[in-house]
Amino acid sequence: ISAALGLVLSVLILRADAALAEVGRRGGEIAAAEVKRGATVWMDGDWGFQWYSMQAGARPMTTGGVLPAPGDVVVVGLGGGRIEQCAHRTLVASERFGGPGGRVLGEGAGFYSNGFGPLPWSWGSGELGRVEVWRIEP
């Protein structure tokens, strides 16, 4: 019976992780579309979002480093927050991910870090993540 429970938990973790990874993948797709359009694109986030957006050609934002220039685009994903350094910005688009479902990060689940919760998987109904696109204004 413990093997069956382990199998069920494994499937639940894989499904929840796939949903979380979709936020990062979508952020990378948005960054790629902006790069293709010819914009200078910055990424503000971490986890898988960072990998996908940098593969698309986005530059990483840092705390206290060089900031995006007017006309640049910043795609913000999971773990973002450095966009707050840019005083003059306009939200161009926002895509929310979530709804009821399994979680591997947050809402009691800390599969990747116990700082988010003690369980490898939990049920949640809050926002799973969000991808935002900001344009830096003069």
PDB file of C-alpha atoms in Angstrom:
ATOM      1  CA  ILE A   1       0.000   0.000   0.000  1.00  0.00           C
ATOM      2  CA  SER A   2       2.908   2.370   0.714  1.00  0.00           C
ATOM      3  CA  ALA A   3       4.181   1.845  -2.844  1.00  0.00           C
ATOM      4  CA  ALA A   4       0.751   2.802  -4.205  1.00  0.00           C
ATOM      5  CA  LEU A   5       0.677   5.930  -2.030  1.00  0.00           C
ATOM      6  CA  GLY A   6       4.182   6.801  -3.198  1.00  0.00           C
ATOM      7  CA  LEU A   7       3.098   6.429  -6.809  1.00  0.00           C
ATOM      8  CA  VAL A   8       0.041   8.644  -6.273  1.00  0.00           C
ATOM      9  CA  LEU A   9       2.152  11.315  -4.540  1.00  0.00           C
ATOM     10  CA  SER A  10       4.698  11.154  -7.376  1.00  0.00           C
ATOM     11  CA  VAL A  11       2.007  11.745  -9.997  1.00  0.00           C
ATOM     12  CA  LEU A  12       0.537  14.627  -7.975  1.00  0.00           C
ATOM     13  CA  ILE A  13       3.984  16.232  -7.661  1.00  0.00           C
ATOM     14  CA  LEU A  14       4.700  15.844 -11.394  1.00  0.00           C
ATOM     15  CA  ARG A  15       1.364  17.385 -12.382  1.00  0.00           C
ATOM     16  CA  ALA A  16       1.761  20.327  -9.984  1.00  0.00           C
ATOM     17  CA  ASP A  17       5.347  20.903 -11.108  1.00  0.00           C
ATOM     18  CA  ALA A  18       4.253  20.914 -14.759  1.00  0.00           C
ATOM     19  CA  ALA A  19       1.660  23.595 -13.965  1.00  0.00           C
ATOM     20  CA  LEU A  20       4.282  25.701 -12.169  1.00  0.00           C
ATOM     21  CA  ALA A  21       6.746  25.266 -15.038  1.00  0.00           C
ATOM     22  CA  GLU A  22       4.118  26.538 -17.480  1.00  0.00           C
ATOM     23  CA  VAL A  23       4.379  29.987 -15.886  1.00  0.00           C
ATOM     24  CA  GLY A  24       8.107  30.084 -16.695  1.00  0.00           C
ATOM     25  CA  ARG A  25       7.630  28.715 -20.196  1.00  0.00           C
ATOM     26  CA  ARG A  26       4.954  31.287 -20.965  1.00  0.00           C
ATOM     27  CA  GLY A  27       7.180  34.086 -19.672  1.00  0.00           C
ATOM     28  CA  GLY A  28       9.934  32.890 -21.987  1.00  0.00           C
ATOM     29  CA  GLU A  29       7.535  32.844 -24.941  1.00  0.00           C
ATOM     30  CA  ILE A  30       6.489  36.417 -24.208  1.00  0.00           C
ATOM     31  CA  ALA A  31      10.127  37.527 -23.882  1.00  0.00           C
ATOM     32  CA  ALA A  32      10.957  35.798 -27.190  1.00  0.00           C
ATOM     33  CA  ALA A  33       8.076  37.567 -28.957  1.00  0.00           C
ATOM     34  CA  GLU A  34       9.276  40.954 -27.659  1.00  0.00           C
ATOM     35  CA  VAL A  35      12.879  40.234 -28.704  1.00  0.00           C
ATOM     36  CA  LYS A  36      11.660  39.180 -32.161  1.00  0.00           C
ATOM     37  CA  ARG A  37       9.711  42.442 -32.381  1.00  0.00           C
ATOM     38  CA  GLY A  38      13.048  44.241 -31.922  1.00  0.00           C
ATOM     39  CA  ALA A  39      12.641  45.463 -28.344  1.00  0.00           C
ATOM     40  CA  THR A  40      15.402  45.455 -25.766  1.00  0.00           C
ATOM     41  CA  VAL A  41      13.974  42.983 -23.265  1.00  0.00           C
ATOM     42  CA  TRP A  42      14.845  42.513 -19.614  1.00  0.00           C
ATOM     43  CA  MET A  43      13.701  39.691 -17.364  1.00  0.00           C
ATOM     44  CA  ASP A  44      12.776  40.078 -13.723  1.00  0.00           C
ATOM     45  CA  GLY A  45      12.255  36.755 -11.984  1.00  0.00           C
ATOM     46  CA  ASP A  46      13.750  33.443 -11.059  1.00  0.00           C
ATOM     47  CA  TRP A  47      13.088  29.717 -11.083  1.00  0.00           C
ATOM     48  CA  GLY A  48      12.470  28.307 -14.566  1.00  0.00           C
ATOM     49  CA  PHE A  49      11.290  31.694 -15.818  1.00  0.00           C
ATOM     50  CA  GLN A  50      14.858  32.995 -15.704  1.00  0.00           C
ATOM     51  CA  TRP A  51      16.173  30.165 -17.868  1.00  0.00           C
ATOM     52  CA  TYR A  52      13.413  30.422 -20.482  1.00  0.00           C
ATOM     53  CA  SER A  53      13.554  34.204 -20.790  1.00  0.00           C
ATOM     54  CA  MET A  54      17.353  34.357 -20.985  1.00  0.00           C
ATOM     55  CA  GLN A  55      17.284  31.647 -23.677  1.00  0.00           C
ATOM     56  CA  ALA A  56      14.899  33.978 -25.536  1.00  0.00           C
ATOM     57  CA  GLY A  57      17.457  36.796 -25.355  1.00  0.00           C
ATOM     58  CA  ALA A  58      16.225  38.792 -22.351  1.00  0.00           C
ATOM     59  CA  ARG A  59      18.782  40.470 -20.086  1.00  0.00           C
ATOM     60  CA  PRO A  60      18.521  39.827 -16.345  1.00  0.00           C
ATOM     61  CA  MET A  61      17.622  42.707 -14.031  1.00  0.00           C
ATOM     62  CA  THR A  62      19.668  43.016 -10.875  1.00  0.00           C
ATOM     63  CA  THR A  63      19.161  44.909  -7.656  1.00  0.00           C
ATOM     64  CA  GLY A  64      21.078  48.172  -7.767  1.00  0.00           C
ATOM     65  CA  GLY A  65      22.616  47.476 -11.176  1.00  0.00           C
ATOM     66  CA  VAL A  66      22.040  48.990 -14.583  1.00  0.00           C
ATOM     67  CA  LEU A  67      18.343  49.680 -15.085  1.00  0.00           C
ATOM     68  CA  PRO A  68      16.323  49.347 -18.292  1.00  0.00           C
ATOM     69  CA  ALA A  69      16.223  52.482 -20.455  1.00  0.00           C
ATOM     70  CA  PRO A  70      13.120  54.275 -21.716  1.00  0.00           C
ATOM     71  CA  GLY A  71      11.483  52.182 -24.418  1.00  0.00           C
ATOM     72  CA  ASP A  72      12.820  48.901 -23.026  1.00  0.00           C
ATOM     73  CA  VAL A  73      10.468  46.078 -22.089  1.00  0.00           C
ATOM     74  CA  VAL A  74      10.615  44.174 -18.803  1.00  0.00           C
ATOM     75  CA  VAL A  75       8.957  40.766 -18.542  1.00  0.00           C
ATOM     76  CA  VAL A  76       8.268  39.910 -14.902  1.00  0.00           C
ATOM     77  CA  GLY A  77       7.698  36.323 -13.830  1.00  0.00           C
ATOM     78  CA  LEU A  78       7.939  34.127 -10.759  1.00  0.00           C
ATOM     79  CA  GLY A  79      10.145  35.677  -8.097  1.00  0.00           C
ATOM     80  CA  GLY A  80      10.116  39.106  -9.730  1.00  0.00           C
ATOM     81  CA  GLY A  81      10.218  42.363  -7.830  1.00  0.00           C
ATOM     82  CA  ARG A  82      13.176  44.290  -9.165  1.00  0.00           C
ATOM     83  CA  ILE A  83      10.828  46.174 -11.538  1.00  0.00           C
ATOM     84  CA  GLU A  84       9.969  48.319  -8.499  1.00  0.00           C
ATOM     85  CA  GLN A  85      13.315  50.106  -9.078  1.00  0.00           C
ATOM     86  CA  CYS A  86      11.898  51.597 -12.288  1.00  0.00           C
ATOM     87  CA  ALA A  87       9.768  54.601 -11.321  1.00  0.00           C
ATOM     88  CA  HIS A  88       8.353  55.351 -14.759  1.00  0.00           C
ATOM     89  CA  ARG A  89       6.736  52.240 -16.176  1.00  0.00           C
ATOM     90  CA  THR A  90       3.479  51.220 -17.799  1.00  0.00           C
ATOM     91  CA  LEU A  91       1.877  47.802 -17.497  1.00  0.00           C
ATOM     92  CA  VAL A  92       1.336  46.539 -21.043  1.00  0.00           C
ATOM     93  CA  ALA A  93       0.005  43.027 -20.362  1.00  0.00           C
ATOM     94  CA  SER A  94      -0.594  40.607 -17.511  1.00  0.00           C
ATOM     95  CA  GLU A  95      -1.343  36.899 -17.598  1.00  0.00           C
ATOM     96  CA  ARG A  96      -2.418  35.116 -14.417  1.00  0.00           C
ATOM     97  CA  PHE A  97      -2.006  31.401 -13.756  1.00  0.00           C
ATOM     98  CA  GLY A  98      -3.830  29.622 -11.004  1.00  0.00           C
ATOM     99  CA  GLY A  99      -7.072  28.302  -9.761  1.00  0.00           C
ATOM    100  CA  PRO A 100      -7.672  25.217  -7.701  1.00  0.00           C
ATOM    101  CA  GLY A 101      -5.064  22.500  -8.030  1.00  0.00           C
ATOM    102  CA  GLY A 102      -1.953  20.891  -6.665  1.00  0.00           C
ATOM    103  CA  ARG A 103       1.005  22.948  -5.530  1.00  0.00           C
ATOM    104  CA  VAL A 104       4.676  22.089  -5.102  1.00  0.00           C
ATOM    105  CA  LEU A 105       5.605  25.611  -4.018  1.00  0.00           C
ATOM    106  CA  GLY A 106       3.530  27.779  -1.686  1.00  0.00           C
ATOM    107  CA  GLU A 107       0.231  27.250   0.104  1.00  0.00           C
ATOM    108  CA  GLY A 108       1.904  24.773   2.455  1.00  0.00           C
ATOM    109  CA  ALA A 109       4.002  22.972  -0.155  1.00  0.00           C
ATOM    110  CA  GLY A 110       7.764  23.318  -0.245  1.00  0.00           C
ATOM    111  CA  PHE A 111       8.981  20.667  -2.657  1.00  0.00           C
ATOM    112  CA  TYR A 112      11.911  22.905  -3.688  1.00  0.00           C
ATOM    113  CA  SER A 113      12.355  24.810  -0.434  1.00  0.00           C
ATOM    114  CA  ASN A 114      11.037  24.144   3.044  1.00  0.00           C
ATOM    115  CA  GLY A 115      10.712  27.916   3.442  1.00  0.00           C
ATOM    116  CA  PHE A 116       7.472  27.686   1.457  1.00  0.00           C
ATOM    117  CA  GLY A 117       6.031  24.845   3.517  1.00  0.00           C
ATOM    118  CA  PRO A 118       6.872  21.466   5.028  1.00  0.00           C
ATOM    119  CA  LEU A 119       4.971  19.296   2.526  1.00  0.00           C
ATOM    120  CA  PRO A 120       6.134  18.117  -0.906  1.00  0.00           C
ATOM    121  CA  TRP A 121       2.627  18.699  -2.297  1.00  0.00           C
ATOM    122  CA  SER A 122      -0.533  20.498  -1.182  1.00  0.00           C
ATOM    123  CA  TRP A 123      -3.899  21.542  -2.562  1.00  0.00           C
ATOM    124  CA  GLY A 124      -4.266  25.243  -3.244  1.00  0.00           C
ATOM    125  CA  SER A 125      -6.685  27.663  -4.823  1.00  0.00           C
ATOM    126  CA  GLY A 126      -4.681  30.879  -4.959  1.00  0.00           C
ATOM    127  CA  GLU A 127      -2.659  32.365  -7.773  1.00  0.00           C
ATOM    128  CA  LEU A 128       0.036  30.000  -8.979  1.00  0.00           C
ATOM    129  CA  GLY A 129       1.979  32.721 -10.745  1.00  0.00           C
ATOM    130  CA  ARG A 130       1.742  35.691 -13.058  1.00  0.00           C
ATOM    131  CA  VAL A 131       3.648  37.049 -16.026  1.00  0.00           C
ATOM    132  CA  GLU A 132       3.604  40.809 -16.548  1.00  0.00           C
ATOM    133  CA  VAL A 133       4.986  42.936 -19.368  1.00  0.00           C
ATOM    134  CA  TRP A 134       6.082  46.475 -18.536  1.00  0.00           C
ATOM    135  CA  ARG A 135       7.335  49.254 -20.829  1.00  0.00           C
ATOM    136  CA  ILE A 136       9.812  51.730 -19.349  1.00  0.00           C
ATOM    137  CA  GLU A 137       8.760  55.327 -19.941  1.00  0.00           C
ATOM    138  CA  PRO A 138      10.939  58.463 -20.148  1.00  0.00           C
TER     139      PRO A 138
END
